PDB file of C-alpha atoms and ligand atoms in Angstrom:
ATOM      1  CA  MET B1258       9.602 -21.661   8.695  1.00 52.00           C
ATOM      2  CA  SER B1259       6.663 -23.261   6.935  1.00 51.00           C
ATOM      3  CA  VAL B1260       6.139 -24.749   3.527  1.00 46.00           C
ATOM      4  CA  VAL B1261       2.980 -23.837   1.615  1.00 49.00           C
ATOM      5  CA  LYS B1262       2.916 -26.212  -1.331  1.00 61.00           C
ATOM      6  CA  SER B1263       6.460 -25.837  -2.629  1.00 83.00           C
ATOM      7  CA  LEU B1264       7.136 -22.351  -1.231  1.00 93.00           C
ATOM      8  CA  GLU B1265       9.542 -21.770   1.630  1.00 96.00           C
ATOM      9  CA  THR B1266       8.090 -18.954   3.724  1.00 97.00           C
ATOM     10  CA  HIS B1267       8.896 -17.147   6.973  1.00 97.00           C
ATOM     11  CA  GLU B1268       6.378 -14.952   8.811  1.00 97.00           C
ATOM     12  CA  LEU B1269       7.136 -11.217   8.702  1.00 98.00           C
ATOM     13  CA  LYS B1270       5.580 -10.969  12.153  1.00 95.00           C
ATOM     14  CA  PRO B1271       3.418 -13.439  14.050  1.00 94.00           C
ATOM     15  CA  GLY B1272       0.201 -13.948  12.098  1.00 94.00           C
ATOM     16  CA  PHE B1273       1.023 -11.440   9.371  1.00 97.00           C
ATOM     17  CA  GLY B1274       2.963 -11.445   6.121  1.00 98.00           C
ATOM     18  CA  SER B1275       5.493 -13.821   4.581  1.00 98.00           C
ATOM     19  CA  GLU B1276       9.000 -13.569   3.322  1.00 98.00           C
ATOM     20  CA  ILE B1277       9.182 -16.003   0.426  1.00 98.00           C
ATOM     21  CA  ALA B1278      12.624 -17.529  -0.071  1.00 97.00           C
ATOM     22  CA  ARG B1279      14.264 -19.042  -3.136  1.00 95.00           C
ATOM     23  CA  VAL B1280      11.931 -17.727  -5.823  1.00 97.00           C
ATOM     24  CA  ASP B1281      13.658 -15.905  -8.684  1.00 98.00           C
ATOM     25  CA  LEU B1282      10.855 -13.773 -10.105  1.00 98.00           C
ATOM     26  CA  ALA B1283      12.715 -13.134 -13.355  1.00 97.00           C
ATOM     27  CA  ARG B1284      12.684 -16.879 -14.114  1.00 97.00           C
ATOM     28  CA  ALA B1285       9.694 -18.151 -12.129  1.00 97.00           C
ATOM     29  CA  SER B1286       7.207 -20.417 -13.909  1.00 96.00           C
ATOM     30  CA  ASP B1287       3.542 -19.424 -14.124  1.00 96.00           C
ATOM     31  CA  ALA B1288       2.762 -22.152 -11.555  1.00 95.00           C
ATOM     32  CA  GLU B1289       5.344 -20.733  -9.126  1.00 96.00           C
ATOM     33  CA  LEU B1290       3.935 -17.224  -9.566  1.00 97.00           C
ATOM     34  CA  ALA B1291       0.430 -18.566  -8.882  1.00 97.00           C
ATOM     35  CA  GLU B1292       1.686 -19.992  -5.562  1.00 97.00           C
ATOM     36  CA  VAL B1293       3.240 -16.637  -4.653  1.00 98.00           C
ATOM     37  CA  VAL B1294      -0.100 -14.939  -5.405  1.00 97.00           C
ATOM     38  CA  SER B1295      -2.078 -17.372  -3.277  1.00 95.00           C
ATOM     39  CA  GLU B1296       0.362 -16.889  -0.379  1.00 96.00           C
ATOM     40  CA  PHE B1297      -0.201 -13.114  -0.757  1.00 97.00           C
ATOM     41  CA  HIS B1298      -4.003 -13.498  -0.515  1.00 96.00           C
ATOM     42  CA  ARG B1299      -3.536 -15.548   2.659  1.00 95.00           C
ATOM     43  CA  VAL B1300      -1.117 -13.368   4.643  1.00 96.00           C
ATOM     44  CA  GLY B1301      -1.602  -9.664   3.747  1.00 96.00           C
ATOM     45  CA  ALA B1302       1.962  -8.841   2.628  1.00 98.00           C
ATOM     46  CA  ILE B1303       4.857 -10.648   0.990  1.00 98.00           C
ATOM     47  CA  VAL B1304       8.560  -9.907   0.583  1.00 98.00           C
ATOM     48  CA  LEU B1305      10.917 -11.468  -1.964  1.00 98.00           C
ATOM     49  CA  ARG B1306      14.552 -10.409  -1.584  1.00 98.00           C
ATOM     50  CA  GLY B1307      17.467 -10.330  -4.009  1.00 98.00           C
ATOM     51  CA  GLN B1308      15.436  -9.897  -7.191  1.00 98.00           C
ATOM     52  CA  SER B1309      16.781  -8.469 -10.437  1.00 98.00           C
ATOM     53  CA  LEU B1310      13.899  -7.429 -12.667  1.00 98.00           C
ATOM     54  CA  SER B1311      13.622  -5.603 -15.959  1.00 97.00           C
ATOM     55  CA  PRO B1312      10.456  -3.510 -16.317  1.00 97.00           C
ATOM     56  CA  GLU B1313       8.968  -6.322 -18.494  1.00 97.00           C
ATOM     57  CA  GLN B1314       9.709  -8.929 -15.816  1.00 98.00           C
ATOM     58  CA  PHE B1315       8.275  -6.706 -13.080  1.00 98.00           C
ATOM     59  CA  ARG B1316       5.130  -6.201 -15.176  1.00 97.00           C
ATOM     60  CA  ARG B1317       4.766  -9.970 -15.687  1.00 98.00           C
ATOM     61  CA  PHE B1318       4.962 -10.418 -11.911  1.00 98.00           C
ATOM     62  CA  GLY B1319       2.269  -7.757 -11.413  1.00 98.00           C
ATOM     63  CA  GLN B1320      -0.003  -9.305 -14.027  1.00 98.00           C
ATOM     64  CA  ALA B1321       0.062 -12.602 -12.125  1.00 98.00           C
ATOM     65  CA  PHE B1322      -2.023 -10.792  -9.467  1.00 98.00           C
ATOM     66  CA  GLY B1323      -4.589  -9.332 -11.858  1.00 98.00           C
ATOM     67  CA  GLU B1324      -5.153  -6.397 -14.171  1.00 97.00           C
ATOM     68  CA  LEU B1325      -2.733  -3.530 -13.593  1.00 97.00           C
ATOM     69  CA  GLU B1326      -4.080  -0.125 -12.557  1.00 94.00           C
ATOM     70  CA  GLY B1327      -3.047   3.182 -14.122  1.00 87.00           C
ATOM     71  CA  HIS B1328      -1.719   5.971 -11.907  1.00 78.00           C
ATOM     72  CA  THR B1329      -3.634   9.006 -10.671  1.00 69.00           C
ATOM     73  CA  LEU B1330      -0.822  11.228 -11.905  1.00 70.00           C
ATOM     74  CA  ASN B1331       1.276  10.084 -14.868  1.00 74.00           C
ATOM     75  CA  ASP B1332       4.104  12.567 -14.473  1.00 83.00           C
ATOM     76  CA  PHE B1333       6.684   9.939 -13.465  1.00 93.00           C
ATOM     77  CA  THR B1334       5.737   6.699 -15.219  1.00 93.00           C
ATOM     78  CA  LEU B1335       8.506   4.853 -17.119  1.00 92.00           C
ATOM     79  CA  PRO B1336       8.547   5.968 -20.768  1.00 87.00           C
ATOM     80  CA  ASP B1337       7.652   2.557 -22.300  1.00 90.00           C
ATOM     81  CA  HIS B1338       5.877   1.192 -19.218  1.00 93.00           C
ATOM     82  CA  PRO B1339       3.030   3.471 -18.152  1.00 92.00           C
ATOM     83  CA  GLU B1340       1.995   0.879 -15.531  1.00 94.00           C
ATOM     84  CA  ILE B1341       5.276   1.444 -13.633  1.00 96.00           C
ATOM     85  CA  TYR B1342       5.557   4.635 -11.583  1.00 95.00           C
ATOM     86  CA  VAL B1343       8.954   5.858 -10.388  1.00 96.00           C
ATOM     87  CA  LEU B1344       9.495   7.056  -6.820  1.00 95.00           C
ATOM     88  CA  SER B1345      12.821   8.842  -6.610  1.00 96.00           C
ATOM     89  CA  ASN B1346      14.688  11.897  -5.417  1.00 96.00           C
ATOM     90  CA  ARG B1347      17.214  11.584  -8.267  1.00 96.00           C
ATOM     91  CA  VAL B1348      17.533  14.570 -10.601  1.00 95.00           C
ATOM     92  CA  GLU B1349      18.678  14.042 -14.182  1.00 93.00           C
ATOM     93  CA  ASP B1350      19.622  17.058 -16.331  1.00 93.00           C
ATOM     94  CA  GLY B1351      17.982  19.337 -13.782  1.00 94.00           C
ATOM     95  CA  ARG B1352      14.681  17.390 -13.808  1.00 92.00           C
ATOM     96  CA  PRO B1353      13.382  15.001 -11.139  1.00 93.00           C
ATOM     97  CA  VAL B1354      12.965  11.452 -12.489  1.00 92.00           C
ATOM     98  CA  GLY B1355      10.347  10.428  -9.936  1.00 94.00           C
ATOM     99  CA  ALA B1356       7.914  11.491  -7.245  1.00 92.00           C
ATOM    100  CA  HIS B1357       9.648  12.261  -3.968  1.00 91.00           C
ATOM    101  CA  ASN B1358       8.181  11.867  -0.454  1.00 85.00           C
ATOM    102  CA  ASP B1359       4.933  10.391  -1.773  1.00 82.00           C
ATOM    103  CA  GLY B1360       3.052   8.248   0.689  1.00 86.00           C
ATOM    104  CA  ILE B1361       4.206   9.683   4.004  1.00 89.00           C
ATOM    105  CA  GLY B1362       1.369   9.346   6.544  1.00 89.00           C
ATOM    106  CA  TRP B1363      -0.804   6.274   7.210  1.00 92.00           C
ATOM    107  CA  HIS B1364      -3.104   5.445   4.288  1.00 92.00           C
ATOM    108  CA  THR B1365      -4.278   2.819   1.821  1.00 94.00           C
ATOM    109  CA  ASP B1366      -3.643   3.419  -1.868  1.00 93.00           C
ATOM    110  CA  LEU B1367      -6.460   4.846  -3.989  1.00 92.00           C
ATOM    111  CA  ASN B1368      -8.863   4.614  -1.038  1.00 94.00           C
ATOM    112  CA  TYR B1369     -10.548   7.685  -2.570  1.00 93.00           C
ATOM    113  CA  THR B1370     -11.760   5.658  -5.590  1.00 94.00           C
ATOM    114  CA  ALA B1371     -14.865   3.467  -5.877  1.00 96.00           C
ATOM    115  CA  GLU B1372     -12.688   0.379  -6.436  1.00 96.00           C
ATOM    116  CA  PRO B1373      -9.399   0.953  -4.599  1.00 96.00           C
ATOM    117  CA  VAL B1374      -6.347  -0.974  -5.764  1.00 97.00           C
ATOM    118  CA  MET B1375      -6.096  -4.491  -4.391  1.00 98.00           C
ATOM    119  CA  CYS B1376      -2.360  -4.384  -3.877  1.00 98.00           C
ATOM    120  CA  THR B1377       0.684  -2.200  -4.204  1.00 98.00           C
ATOM    121  CA  MET B1378       4.065  -3.571  -5.202  1.00 98.00           C
ATOM    122  CA  LEU B1379       7.405  -1.843  -4.810  1.00 98.00           C
ATOM    123  CA  TYR B1380      10.686  -2.971  -6.344  1.00 98.00           C
ATOM    124  CA  ALA B1381      13.801  -1.435  -4.778  1.00 98.00           C
ATOM    125  CA  VAL B1382      16.242  -0.134  -7.381  1.00 98.00           C
ATOM    126  CA  THR B1383      18.380   2.101  -5.114  1.00 98.00           C
ATOM    127  CA  VAL B1384      18.001   2.393  -1.348  1.00 98.00           C
ATOM    128  CA  PRO B1385      19.659   4.623   1.250  1.00 97.00           C
ATOM    129  CA  PRO B1386      21.691   2.861   3.980  1.00 96.00           C
ATOM    130  CA  GLU B1387      19.357   4.273   6.635  1.00 96.00           C
ATOM    131  CA  GLY B1388      15.804   5.626   6.783  1.00 95.00           C
ATOM    132  CA  SER B1389      12.992   5.239   4.237  1.00 96.00           C
ATOM    133  CA  ASP B1390      11.525   2.135   5.916  1.00 98.00           C
ATOM    134  CA  THR B1391       8.017   1.184   4.825  1.00 98.00           C
ATOM    135  CA  LEU B1392       5.585   0.366   7.644  1.00 98.00           C
ATOM    136  CA  ILE B1393       2.559  -1.868   7.146  1.00 98.00           C
ATOM    137  CA  ALA B1394      -0.208  -2.149   9.762  1.00 98.00           C
ATOM    138  CA  ASP B1395      -2.364  -5.285   9.929  1.00 98.00           C
ATOM    139  CA  GLN B1396      -5.954  -4.010  10.051  1.00 98.00           C
ATOM    140  CA  CYS B1397      -7.409  -7.502  10.578  1.00 98.00           C
ATOM    141  CA  ALA B1398      -5.382  -8.090  13.744  1.00 98.00           C
ATOM    142  CA  ALA B1399      -6.298  -4.574  14.933  1.00 98.00           C
ATOM    143  CA  TYR B1400     -10.013  -5.260  14.399  1.00 98.00           C
ATOM    144  CA  ALA B1401      -9.851  -8.710  16.009  1.00 98.00           C
ATOM    145  CA  ALA B1402      -8.214  -7.204  19.122  1.00 98.00           C
ATOM    146  CA  LEU B1403     -11.154  -4.817  19.773  1.00 98.00           C
ATOM    147  CA  PRO B1404     -13.894  -5.717  22.266  1.00 98.00           C
ATOM    148  CA  GLY B1405     -16.975  -7.190  20.555  1.00 98.00           C
ATOM    149  CA  GLU B1406     -19.151  -4.223  21.487  1.00 98.00           C
ATOM    150  CA  ARG B1407     -16.736  -1.757  19.851  1.00 98.00           C
ATOM    151  CA  GLN B1408     -16.521  -3.972  16.759  1.00 98.00           C
ATOM    152  CA  GLU B1409     -20.316  -3.790  16.417  1.00 98.00           C
ATOM    153  CA  GLU B1410     -20.405   0.014  16.808  1.00 98.00           C
ATOM    154  CA  LEU B1411     -17.675   0.508  14.228  1.00 98.00           C
ATOM    155  CA  ALA B1412     -19.279  -1.912  11.766  1.00 98.00           C
ATOM    156  CA  LYS B1413     -22.209   0.519  11.469  1.00 98.00           C
ATOM    157  CA  LEU B1414     -20.005   3.412  10.269  1.00 98.00           C
ATOM    158  CA  LYS B1415     -19.143   4.467   6.745  1.00 98.00           C
ATOM    159  CA  GLN B1416     -16.309   6.811   5.895  1.00 97.00           C
ATOM    160  CA  ILE B1417     -16.149   9.498   3.199  1.00 97.00           C
ATOM    161  CA  HIS B1418     -12.931   9.223   1.168  1.00 96.00           C
ATOM    162  CA  SER B1419     -11.885  12.296  -0.767  1.00 93.00           C
ATOM    163  CA  PHE B1420      -8.970  12.870  -3.122  1.00 90.00           C
ATOM    164  CA  GLU B1421      -9.579  16.626  -2.962  1.00 88.00           C
ATOM    165  CA  TYR B1422      -9.456  16.587   0.849  1.00 89.00           C
ATOM    166  CA  LEU B1423      -6.318  14.412   0.820  1.00 85.00           C
ATOM    167  CA  ALA B1424      -4.558  16.615  -1.738  1.00 82.00           C
ATOM    168  CA  GLY B1425      -5.387  19.746   0.245  1.00 81.00           C
ATOM    169  CA  ASN B1426      -4.260  18.369   3.600  1.00 77.00           C
ATOM    170  CA  ARG B1427      -1.089  16.410   2.957  1.00 66.00           C
ATOM    171  CA  THR B1428       2.064  17.926   4.376  1.00 58.00           C
ATOM    172  CA  GLU B1429       4.729  15.914   2.534  1.00 56.00           C
ATOM    173  CA  GLY B1430       4.937  15.713  -1.224  1.00 54.00           C
ATOM    174  CA  ARG B1431       2.235  18.335  -1.645  1.00 57.00           C
ATOM    175  CA  LYS B1432       1.667  19.507  -5.189  1.00 66.00           C
ATOM    176  CA  VAL B1433      -0.830  21.441  -7.274  1.00 75.00           C
ATOM    177  CA  ILE B1434      -3.442  19.012  -8.623  1.00 80.00           C
ATOM    178  CA  PRO B1435      -4.882  19.798 -12.077  1.00 85.00           C
ATOM    179  CA  PRO B1436      -8.673  20.485 -11.963  1.00 87.00           C
ATOM    180  CA  GLU B1437      -9.393  17.624 -14.417  1.00 89.00           C
ATOM    181  CA  VAL B1438      -7.734  15.172 -12.001  1.00 85.00           C
ATOM    182  CA  LEU B1439      -9.941  16.479  -9.181  1.00 87.00           C
ATOM    183  CA  ARG B1440     -13.050  16.095 -11.396  1.00 90.00           C
ATOM    184  CA  ALA B1441     -12.034  12.521 -12.286  1.00 88.00           C
ATOM    185  CA  ASN B1442     -11.791  11.620  -8.575  1.00 89.00           C
ATOM    186  CA  PRO B1443     -15.081  12.554  -6.878  1.00 93.00           C
ATOM    187  CA  ASP B1444     -15.643  11.669  -3.199  1.00 95.00           C
ATOM    188  CA  VAL B1445     -16.679   8.067  -2.429  1.00 97.00           C
ATOM    189  CA  ILE B1446     -18.105   6.262   0.610  1.00 97.00           C
ATOM    190  CA  HIS B1447     -16.704   2.987   1.968  1.00 98.00           C
ATOM    191  CA  PRO B1448     -17.579   0.837   4.991  1.00 98.00           C
ATOM    192  CA  LEU B1449     -15.286   1.316   7.990  1.00 98.00           C
ATOM    193  CA  VAL B1450     -15.154  -2.436   8.601  1.00 98.00           C
ATOM    194  CA  ARG B1451     -14.171  -4.201   5.398  1.00 98.00           C
ATOM    195  CA  THR B1452     -14.566  -7.887   4.547  1.00 98.00           C
ATOM    196  CA  HIS B1453     -11.634  -9.611   2.842  1.00 96.00           C
ATOM    197  CA  PRO B1454     -12.956 -11.499  -0.198  1.00 94.00           C
ATOM    198  CA  ALA B1455     -10.422 -14.345   0.137  1.00 91.00           C
ATOM    199  CA  ASP B1456     -11.632 -15.660   3.504  1.00 92.00           C
ATOM    200  CA  ARG B1457     -14.128 -13.086   4.840  1.00 95.00           C
ATOM    201  CA  ARG B1458     -11.812 -11.870   7.612  1.00 96.00           C
ATOM    202  CA  LYS B1459     -12.705  -8.356   8.809  1.00 98.00           C
ATOM    203  CA  ALA B1460     -10.385  -5.355   8.650  1.00 98.00           C
ATOM    204  CA  LEU B1461     -10.674  -2.053  10.490  1.00 98.00           C
ATOM    205  CA  TRP B1462     -10.361  -0.165   7.211  1.00 98.00           C
ATOM    206  CA  ILE B1463      -9.798   3.266   8.709  1.00 96.00           C
ATOM    207  CA  SER B1464      -8.161   5.972   6.652  1.00 91.00           C
ATOM    208  CA  SER B1465      -6.581   9.192   7.883  1.00 87.00           C
ATOM    209  CA  MET B1466      -6.904  12.418   5.925  1.00 83.00           C
ATOM    210  CA  THR B1467     -10.597  12.018   5.091  1.00 90.00           C
ATOM    211  CA  PRO B1468     -13.448  14.469   5.792  1.00 92.00           C
ATOM    212  CA  GLY B1469     -15.014  11.962   8.212  1.00 96.00           C
ATOM    213  CA  PHE B1470     -17.852   9.505   8.745  1.00 98.00           C
ATOM    214  CA  VAL B1471     -21.186   9.680   6.949  1.00 98.00           C
ATOM    215  CA  GLY B1472     -23.630  11.673   9.093  1.00 98.00           C
ATOM    216  CA  TRP B1473     -20.841  13.121  11.247  1.00 97.00           C
ATOM    217  CA  SER B1474     -19.124  16.496  10.882  1.00 96.00           C
ATOM    218  CA  THR B1475     -15.375  16.586  10.240  1.00 94.00           C
ATOM    219  CA  ALA B1476     -14.912  18.070  13.723  1.00 95.00           C
ATOM    220  CA  GLU B1477     -16.790  15.122  15.279  1.00 97.00           C
ATOM    221  CA  SER B1478     -15.051  12.543  13.115  1.00 97.00           C
ATOM    222  CA  THR B1479     -11.435  13.653  13.380  1.00 95.00           C
ATOM    223  CA  PRO B1480     -10.781  12.643  17.015  1.00 96.00           C
ATOM    224  CA  VAL B1481     -12.328   9.200  16.413  1.00 97.00           C
ATOM    225  CA  ILE B1482     -10.336   8.730  13.206  1.00 96.00           C
ATOM    226  CA  ASP B1483      -7.156   9.761  15.038  1.00 96.00           C
ATOM    227  CA  GLU B1484      -7.940   7.341  17.873  1.00 97.00           C
ATOM    228  CA  LEU B1485      -8.551   4.460  15.452  1.00 98.00           C
ATOM    229  CA  ILE B1486      -5.392   5.207  13.448  1.00 97.00           C
ATOM    230  CA  GLU B1487      -3.453   5.161  16.711  1.00 98.00           C
ATOM    231  CA  TRP B1488      -5.044   1.810  17.594  1.00 98.00           C
ATOM    232  CA  VAL B1489      -4.288   0.171  14.240  1.00 98.00           C
ATOM    233  CA  THR B1490      -0.720   1.450  14.087  1.00 98.00           C
ATOM    234  CA  GLN B1491       0.454   0.161  17.464  1.00 98.00           C
ATOM    235  CA  ASP B1492       3.784  -1.667  17.226  1.00 97.00           C
ATOM    236  CA  ARG B1493       2.091  -5.010  17.856  1.00 97.00           C
ATOM    237  CA  PHE B1494       0.155  -4.676  14.559  1.00 98.00           C
ATOM    238  CA  VAL B1495       2.952  -3.135  12.451  1.00 98.00           C
ATOM    239  CA  TYR B1496       5.601  -4.715  10.247  1.00 98.00           C
ATOM    240  CA  ARG B1497       8.576  -2.451   9.509  1.00 98.00           C
ATOM    241  CA  HIS B1498      10.309  -3.188   6.215  1.00 98.00           C
ATOM    242  CA  LYS B1499      13.978  -2.233   6.017  1.00 98.00           C
ATOM    243  CA  TRP B1500      14.868  -1.991   2.373  1.00 98.00           C
ATOM    244  CA  GLN B1501      17.667  -3.727   0.494  1.00 98.00           C
ATOM    245  CA  VAL B1502      18.334  -3.341  -3.222  1.00 98.00           C
ATOM    246  CA  GLY B1503      16.391  -6.024  -5.123  1.00 98.00           C
ATOM    247  CA  ASP B1504      13.556  -6.299  -2.607  1.00 98.00           C
ATOM    248  CA  VAL B1505      10.037  -6.745  -3.899  1.00 98.00           C
ATOM    249  CA  LEU B1506       7.371  -5.895  -1.317  1.00 98.00           C
ATOM    250  CA  VAL B1507       3.674  -6.420  -2.026  1.00 98.00           C
ATOM    251  CA  TRP B1508       0.948  -5.471   0.410  1.00 98.00           C
ATOM    252  CA  ASP B1509      -2.782  -6.045   0.373  1.00 98.00           C
ATOM    253  CA  ASN B1510      -4.627  -2.719   0.555  1.00 98.00           C
ATOM    254  CA  ARG B1511      -7.843  -4.563   1.533  1.00 98.00           C
ATOM    255  CA  CYS B1512      -6.497  -5.326   4.993  1.00 98.00           C
ATOM    256  CA  SER B1513      -3.598  -2.991   5.763  1.00 98.00           C
ATOM    257  CA  LEU B1514      -2.513   0.599   6.190  1.00 97.00           C
ATOM    258  CA  HIS B1515       0.967   1.701   5.221  1.00 97.00           C
ATOM    259  CA  THR B1516       3.269   4.684   5.398  1.00 96.00           C
ATOM    260  CA  GLY B1517       6.644   5.593   4.033  1.00 96.00           C
ATOM    261  CA  THR B1518       9.236   7.206   6.309  1.00 96.00           C
ATOM    262  CA  LEU B1519      11.691   9.969   5.568  1.00 95.00           C
ATOM    263  CA  PHE B1520      15.433   9.649   4.907  1.00 95.00           C
ATOM    264  CA  ASP B1521      18.307  12.090   4.463  1.00 96.00           C
ATOM    265  CA  ASP B1522      17.655  13.087   0.866  1.00 96.00           C
ATOM    266  CA  THR B1523      20.561  15.530   0.885  1.00 95.00           C
ATOM    267  CA  LYS B1524      22.949  12.562   1.276  1.00 97.00           C
ATOM    268  CA  TYR B1525      21.229   9.580  -0.303  1.00 97.00           C
ATOM    269  CA  ILE B1526      19.294   8.495  -3.374  1.00 97.00           C
ATOM    270  CA  ARG B1527      16.238   6.288  -3.121  1.00 97.00           C
ATOM    271  CA  GLU B1528      14.563   4.848  -6.205  1.00 97.00           C
ATOM    272  CA  MET B1529      11.614   2.478  -6.350  1.00 97.00           C
ATOM    273  CA  HIS B1530       9.399   1.119  -9.108  1.00 97.00           C
ATOM    274  CA  ARG B1531       5.750   0.944  -8.076  1.00 96.00           C
ATOM    275  CA  MET B1532       2.868  -0.986  -9.613  1.00 97.00           C
ATOM    276  CA  TRP B1533      -0.773  -1.245  -8.650  1.00 97.00           C
ATOM    277  CA  VAL B1534      -3.238  -4.064  -9.317  1.00 98.00           C
ATOM    278  CA  LYS B1535      -6.931  -3.298  -9.724  1.00 97.00           C
ATOM    279  CA  GLY B1536      -9.269  -4.085  -6.851  1.00 97.00           C
ATOM    280  CA  ASP B1537     -12.985  -4.229  -6.214  1.00 96.00           C
ATOM    281  CA  ARG B1538     -15.598  -2.279  -4.287  1.00 97.00           C
ATOM    282  CA  PRO B1539     -15.140  -2.642  -0.514  1.00 98.00           C
ATOM    283  CA  TYR B1540     -17.978  -4.351   1.361  1.00 97.00           C
TER     284      TYR B1540
HETATM  285 FE1  LIG G1838       0.788   4.464  -0.562  1.00 82.55          FE
END
C-alpha cells in the first residue's frame, strides 16, 4: 500500500497500475478527482471498485481527464448521453441494446486515427460470474525489457494503422461498416516506439491487425508484428481485471494494449458503459 497525497492506492501488478481505495466517484470533490487523474498519468491504469454512477456522474468523472471523444459508430450510445457507449449482449424488445464482443484481440483504442484516444474508461453495470476479463499489457515494461540494440532497431520503425484493414480482418464482432465511416477514417502512420508525454517513458506501441510497417510489405511485417505482440502480452507484463459490478477501470492507451475475453453469452448478461477521452498525436 502507498499513499500518493491523500489517495490510498495498491499496485495492480508490480510497477503497473493502481487500485484506488475509498474514493466515491459520485461524491468526489474536484480536488479528489484531480488526484485520481494524476495517479492515472503516473501508473498506466486505475481501478476504483464499488462505484454507483448515473450517466451524468460518469460523464463528470470522464471530463476530469479531458475532453470526451465521440464514438466511431454511434449505434449504441445512451439516448441522452452520446459520449457513453453501451457494450452489452442484452436484447430489449427484440433489439440489442449494445455492441457485443467488441474489442476481442489485442489493440489500443482508435489507434487508426491521427490522435488516438488518451484513455478508455469502463463502468461495470452487469457482469457475468465468470469470463469476460479485461487484460491490459504494459507496453513500457515490455519495451524496457528488450535489449538496447533491439530497442534502437524498433525505434526506427513506423506502423501503418488502418480502420479499413481492421474492420475487414476482425473475427469477433464483425459488422458491415458504412462507406462514409471508412472515408472518415483514412489510414494513418504512427511511430512504433511511443513517448509518454507525462514523463517521457517509452512504450512499444505495437498494434495487431494493421497492414504493417512503412516500407515493408504486409507479408514481411506480419511475422514481426506477431512476434512483438507475443512479447508485449507475456504474463509478466499483463494485468488481468476480473470484473465486479460497480468497477470503474481506466487504462492509458498511450502505453498499453488491451483485449476483452469471451464469456458464456447464452447464460449470462454483461453490460458496460464506455467513455473515451481525447488524446494527442503519438511521437
Ligand atoms: Fe478496445
